Amino acid sequence: MDELWLVCEGEPDSVDAAVLKPIFANVLETNITVVAGSSSPANSARFLQNFRGGKVAYVLDRDYRSGLDAEAAFIDGTNGFLWRRHSIENYLLAPHVVLLAFERLRQRFVQQFAHRLPAWVAAFPTDCATIETGLRECAERRAPEEACRMCIQRLWEDLSSTTGRIQRRVPMASEPQNRQSWRDALVSESQRLRIAADGTLTSTHLSDEAITNQFDRILDQISFESYFESLRFLVDFHGRDLLTEFLLWLERRGIRLSYSRLINELIEVLPSAYSQNRALYGTDDFLDLANGVRAWAGLTPLK
Amino acid sequence: MKLVSLQVRNLRGIEDRVFDFRDDIGLIRDRIPIVGPNATGKTTILDAIVFCLLPLSSSTQRAEPMVNGKLIREGADETTVRATVWLTEDEQTDSTGPNLLEIEWTFPDPDGISAGGAYQVAPEICVNSKNRSSVILFEQERTGKSGQRTLDDKSSLARLSELYARICAPHAIVNAPTPVAVKELRFHTPTGTCFWDGLSTGERILVELLLPFASGEIHSSIVLIDELELHLHPLWQDRLYSALLDLGTDNQIIFTTHSTHLRDTIRDPIYSTTGEFITAR
């Protein structure tokens, strides 16, 4: 059987790889080797395929692309996949995962410090509801910036593929020995550049009114109470930034953890939280990713 | 019992090195990876812990063969290891006493009266007795010769099967009536069923590592593993690393590794035997 690889984003110690390795190896028990492909998993996958052979797929952050894009990537028959959530950090912020991480930390403090617990340990959240409230507060604070980012993503999707990206070309003369022929070629090329620039300038999407209307529309959409209530922002918002905001929320409660410490604690408990409840995210994204990779490699799905 | 810090002076190649095993919020680390090129002192650190924390009779037994092979660093007259250990209330002989204890081991004994040649200054710590804390060393020269051991009860066999499957799936141990000698166990692999003798070196060494945990012998202990990855495929290295803290209850695992794959997997800060000894992640 060919070796089966999945290249994810980030450096060798990336969060993506740290999350995926134990889930694939221990929870799903699939022999997909996870490696990190820096900022270019697709190129790394191609390199790995040529260098090592086997079957190499890759997975990218969904970022601000739509959920439909992620679903399409599961069935388009290529070796490229997208996370259903914005990025891997969004999976770490599931309230149950956060709760497990703090329960584990508290146990270690209680064990090692017994009756002399540091005061800030008392501030650890002790239930999912408190964590959800904290996450909603964080999402509300971040909503305007997230709306702006979503807006700029829509803008690029709405613009034509050539807008703002004028291809460089070397002019070609019809009569290479003729001076006038080269002058005409240059004029023709500069006209092409002007037309392309005019296309950008006159795009209705780029007017002040259009872009601010779009922003307002998106901000309204992500400010509905139901949007916060359902924790939908855990799918759409920028995971790392939401995590940073959550860290500040913890800090305001008196909990002193560094970003890397918090993320490591979450990574540590995620496989356990996921194996206890495979419906943790509504859809079983890790299983679907593993099965997507296996299907692409011609293997039967895991159950 | 957990190791909080360690100072090693003039032991083999190490001149003077201090290791603090607490993390950024004051908790003692449970999983401590040590890396470094050959001959930079990884195994020496594990030896230092054994010398200092095991009762003098046991540590002398280990140190004696090394005396002629430069136990003391060239140019020095004596070697010293100082350790700070943390004990739970259950482990303290006097539950009202401090739970941090300083222990010191010196070779040779400055007074020249110790039979083994070494001298140990230690409060009465609980080691190596039933239900008490201990220091366990899995040496680099693990040979996978545990086939002679016997699993006495159902729960030990079930636990071994569970741990083995967690790391080696889809390989599995076929259930058997107990007591059963390990060499009589049947192992199910994707290519068929075999006995102990038919296992690969990696599988045997792994079973050897898991056996004392499965038998419930190792809890609240400092477990030292030289070259954790020994003979294992990267996938099994990952699984073993993930399983380390679940092998027993409240163990502190200190391990060395040469595996670049494992180094990339490890999220814990790595202690290196060269230069700055902590790589924070």
PDB file of C-alpha atoms in Angstrom, chain A residues 57-197:
ATOM      1  CA  ALA A  57      -2.911  15.461  -0.100  1.00  0.00           C
ATOM      2  CA  TYR A  58      -2.963  18.858   1.569  1.00  0.00           C
ATOM      3  CA  VAL A  59      -5.351  20.895   3.705  1.00  0.00           C
ATOM      4  CA  LEU A  60      -5.595  24.674   3.886  1.00  0.00           C
ATOM      5  CA  ASP A  61      -7.291  27.117   6.215  1.00  0.00           C
ATOM      6  CA  ARG A  62     -10.703  28.080   4.895  1.00  0.00           C
ATOM      7  CA  ASP A  63      -9.920  31.642   5.955  1.00  0.00           C
ATOM      8  CA  TYR A  64     -12.759  33.916   4.822  1.00  0.00           C
ATOM      9  CA  ARG A  65     -13.840  31.714   1.937  1.00  0.00           C
ATOM     10  CA  SER A  66     -17.396  30.423   2.101  1.00  0.00           C
ATOM     11  CA  GLY A  67     -18.452  27.145   3.651  1.00  0.00           C
ATOM     12  CA  LEU A  68     -19.514  26.053   0.169  1.00  0.00           C
ATOM     13  CA  ASP A  69     -15.895  26.328  -0.964  1.00  0.00           C
ATOM     14  CA  ALA A  70     -14.880  23.954   1.830  1.00  0.00           C
ATOM     15  CA  GLU A  71     -17.613  21.470   0.906  1.00  0.00           C
ATOM     16  CA  ALA A  72     -16.663  21.678  -2.766  1.00  0.00           C
ATOM     17  CA  ALA A  73     -13.078  20.840  -1.912  1.00  0.00           C
ATOM     18  CA  PHE A  74     -14.237  17.561  -0.338  1.00  0.00           C
ATOM     19  CA  ILE A  75     -15.813  16.338  -3.559  1.00  0.00           C
ATOM     20  CA  ASP A  76     -13.890  17.946  -6.403  1.00  0.00           C
ATOM     21  CA  GLY A  77     -11.624  14.913  -6.790  1.00  0.00           C
ATOM     22  CA  THR A  78      -8.391  16.837  -6.217  1.00  0.00           C
ATOM     23  CA  ASN A  79      -5.848  16.349  -3.433  1.00  0.00           C
ATOM     24  CA  GLY A  80      -6.579  19.792  -1.910  1.00  0.00           C
ATOM     25  CA  PHE A  81      -8.931  20.198   1.064  1.00  0.00           C
ATOM     26  CA  LEU A  82     -10.163  23.119   3.161  1.00  0.00           C
ATOM     27  CA  TRP A  83     -11.029  23.151   6.846  1.00  0.00           C
ATOM     28  CA  ARG A  84     -14.741  23.707   7.362  1.00  0.00           C
ATOM     29  CA  ARG A  85     -13.858  26.286   9.995  1.00  0.00           C
ATOM     30  CA  HIS A  86     -11.749  29.393   9.421  1.00  0.00           C
ATOM     31  CA  SER A  87      -8.607  27.706  10.710  1.00  0.00           C
ATOM     32  CA  ILE A  88      -7.448  25.064  13.153  1.00  0.00           C
ATOM     33  CA  GLU A  89      -7.630  27.414  16.157  1.00  0.00           C
ATOM     34  CA  ASN A  90     -11.404  27.586  15.669  1.00  0.00           C
ATOM     35  CA  TYR A  91     -11.547  23.891  16.607  1.00  0.00           C
ATOM     36  CA  LEU A  92      -9.607  24.532  19.798  1.00  0.00           C
ATOM     37  CA  LEU A  93     -12.087  27.138  20.983  1.00  0.00           C
ATOM     38  CA  ALA A  94     -15.046  24.764  21.258  1.00  0.00           C
ATOM     39  CA  PRO A  95     -16.377  25.476  24.784  1.00  0.00           C
ATOM     40  CA  HIS A  96     -16.123  21.841  25.859  1.00  0.00           C
ATOM     41  CA  VAL A  97     -12.460  21.726  24.808  1.00  0.00           C
ATOM     42  CA  VAL A  98     -11.743  24.930  26.732  1.00  0.00           C
ATOM     43  CA  LEU A  99     -13.533  23.550  29.793  1.00  0.00           C
ATOM     44  CA  LEU A 100     -11.541  20.299  29.680  1.00  0.00           C
ATOM     45  CA  ALA A 101      -8.287  22.241  29.429  1.00  0.00           C
ATOM     46  CA  PHE A 102      -9.077  24.275  32.540  1.00  0.00           C
ATOM     47  CA  GLU A 103     -10.281  21.210  34.446  1.00  0.00           C
ATOM     48  CA  ARG A 104      -6.986  19.495  33.667  1.00  0.00           C
ATOM     49  CA  LEU A 105      -4.980  22.537  34.716  1.00  0.00           C
ATOM     50  CA  ARG A 106      -6.957  22.874  37.935  1.00  0.00           C
ATOM     51  CA  GLN A 107      -6.381  19.205  38.783  1.00  0.00           C
ATOM     52  CA  ARG A 108      -2.639  19.670  38.364  1.00  0.00           C
ATOM     53  CA  PHE A 109      -2.643  22.752  40.584  1.00  0.00           C
ATOM     54  CA  VAL A 110      -4.722  20.994  43.229  1.00  0.00           C
ATOM     55  CA  GLN A 111      -2.398  18.006  43.139  1.00  0.00           C
ATOM     56  CA  GLN A 112       0.819  19.990  43.352  1.00  0.00           C
ATOM     57  CA  PHE A 113      -0.248  22.903  45.545  1.00  0.00           C
ATOM     58  CA  ALA A 114      -2.894  21.189  47.684  1.00  0.00           C
ATOM     59  CA  HIS A 115      -4.119  23.778  50.192  1.00  0.00           C
ATOM     60  CA  ARG A 116      -1.893  26.576  48.910  1.00  0.00           C
ATOM     61  CA  LEU A 117      -3.568  27.078  45.556  1.00  0.00           C
ATOM     62  CA  PRO A 118      -2.597  30.293  43.789  1.00  0.00           C
ATOM     63  CA  ALA A 119      -5.544  32.704  44.017  1.00  0.00           C
ATOM     64  CA  TRP A 120      -5.928  33.010  40.253  1.00  0.00           C
ATOM     65  CA  VAL A 121      -6.784  29.308  39.932  1.00  0.00           C
ATOM     66  CA  ALA A 122     -10.138  30.138  41.538  1.00  0.00           C
ATOM     67  CA  ALA A 123     -10.931  32.269  38.484  1.00  0.00           C
ATOM     68  CA  PHE A 124     -10.763  29.315  36.089  1.00  0.00           C
ATOM     69  CA  PRO A 125     -14.105  28.843  34.304  1.00  0.00           C
ATOM     70  CA  THR A 126     -15.927  25.831  35.678  1.00  0.00           C
ATOM     71  CA  ASP A 127     -18.738  25.360  33.172  1.00  0.00           C
ATOM     72  CA  CYS A 128     -19.408  25.625  29.466  1.00  0.00           C
ATOM     73  CA  ALA A 129     -21.964  28.409  29.908  1.00  0.00           C
ATOM     74  CA  THR A 130     -19.354  30.769  31.371  1.00  0.00           C
ATOM     75  CA  ILE A 131     -16.958  29.973  28.561  1.00  0.00           C
ATOM     76  CA  GLU A 132     -19.651  30.551  25.948  1.00  0.00           C
ATOM     77  CA  THR A 133     -20.473  33.912  27.525  1.00  0.00           C
ATOM     78  CA  GLY A 134     -16.803  34.851  27.388  1.00  0.00           C
ATOM     79  CA  LEU A 135     -16.491  33.777  23.775  1.00  0.00           C
ATOM     80  CA  ARG A 136     -19.578  35.794  22.824  1.00  0.00           C
ATOM     81  CA  GLU A 137     -18.122  38.882  24.485  1.00  0.00           C
ATOM     82  CA  CYS A 138     -14.916  38.350  22.525  1.00  0.00           C
ATOM     83  CA  ALA A 139     -16.827  37.883  19.277  1.00  0.00           C
ATOM     84  CA  GLU A 140     -18.801  41.077  19.838  1.00  0.00           C
ATOM     85  CA  ARG A 141     -15.615  43.039  20.348  1.00  0.00           C
ATOM     86  CA  ARG A 142     -14.125  41.574  17.209  1.00  0.00           C
ATOM     87  CA  ALA A 143     -17.193  41.821  14.977  1.00  0.00           C
ATOM     88  CA  PRO A 144     -16.352  45.140  13.189  1.00  0.00           C
ATOM     89  CA  GLU A 145     -12.858  43.970  12.239  1.00  0.00           C
ATOM     90  CA  GLU A 146     -14.169  40.581  11.164  1.00  0.00           C
ATOM     91  CA  ALA A 147     -16.834  42.298   9.033  1.00  0.00           C
ATOM     92  CA  CYS A 148     -14.121  44.355   7.366  1.00  0.00           C
ATOM     93  CA  ARG A 149     -12.087  41.246   6.558  1.00  0.00           C
ATOM     94  CA  MET A 150     -15.107  39.369   5.264  1.00  0.00           C
ATOM     95  CA  CYS A 151     -15.992  42.413   3.181  1.00  0.00           C
ATOM     96  CA  ILE A 152     -12.588  42.594   1.530  1.00  0.00           C
ATOM     97  CA  GLN A 153     -12.777  38.859   0.787  1.00  0.00           C
ATOM     98  CA  ARG A 154     -16.170  39.351  -0.922  1.00  0.00           C
ATOM     99  CA  LEU A 155     -14.744  42.278  -2.824  1.00  0.00           C
ATOM    100  CA  TRP A 156     -11.959  40.229  -4.354  1.00  0.00           C
ATOM    101  CA  GLU A 157     -14.414  37.462  -5.167  1.00  0.00           C
ATOM    102  CA  ASP A 158     -16.755  39.950  -6.886  1.00  0.00           C
ATOM    103  CA  LEU A 159     -14.093  41.646  -8.953  1.00  0.00           C
ATOM    104  CA  SER A 160     -13.122  40.103 -12.273  1.00  0.00           C
ATOM    105  CA  SER A 161     -10.095  37.862 -12.194  1.00  0.00           C
ATOM    106  CA  THR A 162      -7.968  40.416 -14.053  1.00  0.00           C
ATOM    107  CA  THR A 163      -8.918  43.415 -11.958  1.00  0.00           C
ATOM    108  CA  GLY A 164      -5.972  44.874 -10.174  1.00  0.00           C
ATOM    109  CA  ARG A 165      -3.771  42.151 -11.565  1.00  0.00           C
ATOM    110  CA  ILE A 166      -2.519  43.437 -14.904  1.00  0.00           C
ATOM    111  CA  GLN A 167      -0.373  40.869 -16.603  1.00  0.00           C
ATOM    112  CA  ARG A 168       3.040  41.979 -17.799  1.00  0.00           C
ATOM    113  CA  ARG A 169       3.677  41.278 -21.470  1.00  0.00           C
ATOM    114  CA  VAL A 170       6.590  41.959 -23.823  1.00  0.00           C
ATOM    115  CA  PRO A 171       5.229  43.721 -26.954  1.00  0.00           C
ATOM    116  CA  MET A 172       5.604  41.904 -30.266  1.00  0.00           C
ATOM    117  CA  ALA A 173       6.109  43.803 -33.551  1.00  0.00           C
ATOM    118  CA  SER A 174       4.459  42.574 -36.735  1.00  0.00           C
ATOM    119  CA  GLU A 175       7.563  43.595 -38.751  1.00  0.00           C
ATOM    120  CA  PRO A 176      10.627  43.132 -36.500  1.00  0.00           C
ATOM    121  CA  GLN A 177      12.956  45.201 -38.737  1.00  0.00           C
ATOM    122  CA  ASN A 178      10.559  48.128 -38.909  1.00  0.00           C
ATOM    123  CA  ARG A 179      10.914  50.988 -36.342  1.00  0.00           C
ATOM    124  CA  GLN A 180       7.282  52.079 -36.691  1.00  0.00           C
ATOM    125  CA  SER A 181       6.105  48.531 -36.116  1.00  0.00           C
ATOM    126  CA  TRP A 182       7.762  48.538 -32.641  1.00  0.00           C
ATOM    127  CA  ARG A 183       6.270  51.973 -31.835  1.00  0.00           C
ATOM    128  CA  ASP A 184       2.823  50.604 -32.724  1.00  0.00           C
ATOM    129  CA  ALA A 185       3.408  47.527 -30.562  1.00  0.00           C
ATOM    130  CA  LEU A 186       4.265  49.714 -27.566  1.00  0.00           C
ATOM    131  CA  VAL A 187       1.203  51.919 -28.071  1.00  0.00           C
ATOM    132  CA  SER A 188      -0.973  48.834 -28.353  1.00  0.00           C
ATOM    133  CA  GLU A 189       0.433  47.440 -25.119  1.00  0.00           C
ATOM    134  CA  SER A 190      -0.008  50.716 -23.228  1.00  0.00           C
ATOM    135  CA  GLN A 191      -3.621  50.861 -24.466  1.00  0.00           C
ATOM    136  CA  ARG A 192      -4.170  47.359 -23.077  1.00  0.00           C
ATOM    137  CA  LEU A 193      -2.810  48.500 -19.710  1.00  0.00           C
ATOM    138  CA  ARG A 194      -5.091  51.577 -19.710  1.00  0.00           C
ATOM    139  CA  ILE A 195      -8.172  49.485 -20.518  1.00  0.00           C
ATOM    140  CA  ALA A 196      -7.317  47.071 -17.718  1.00  0.00           C
ATOM    141  CA  ALA A 197      -6.760  49.945 -15.285  1.00  0.00           C
TER     142      ALA A 197
END
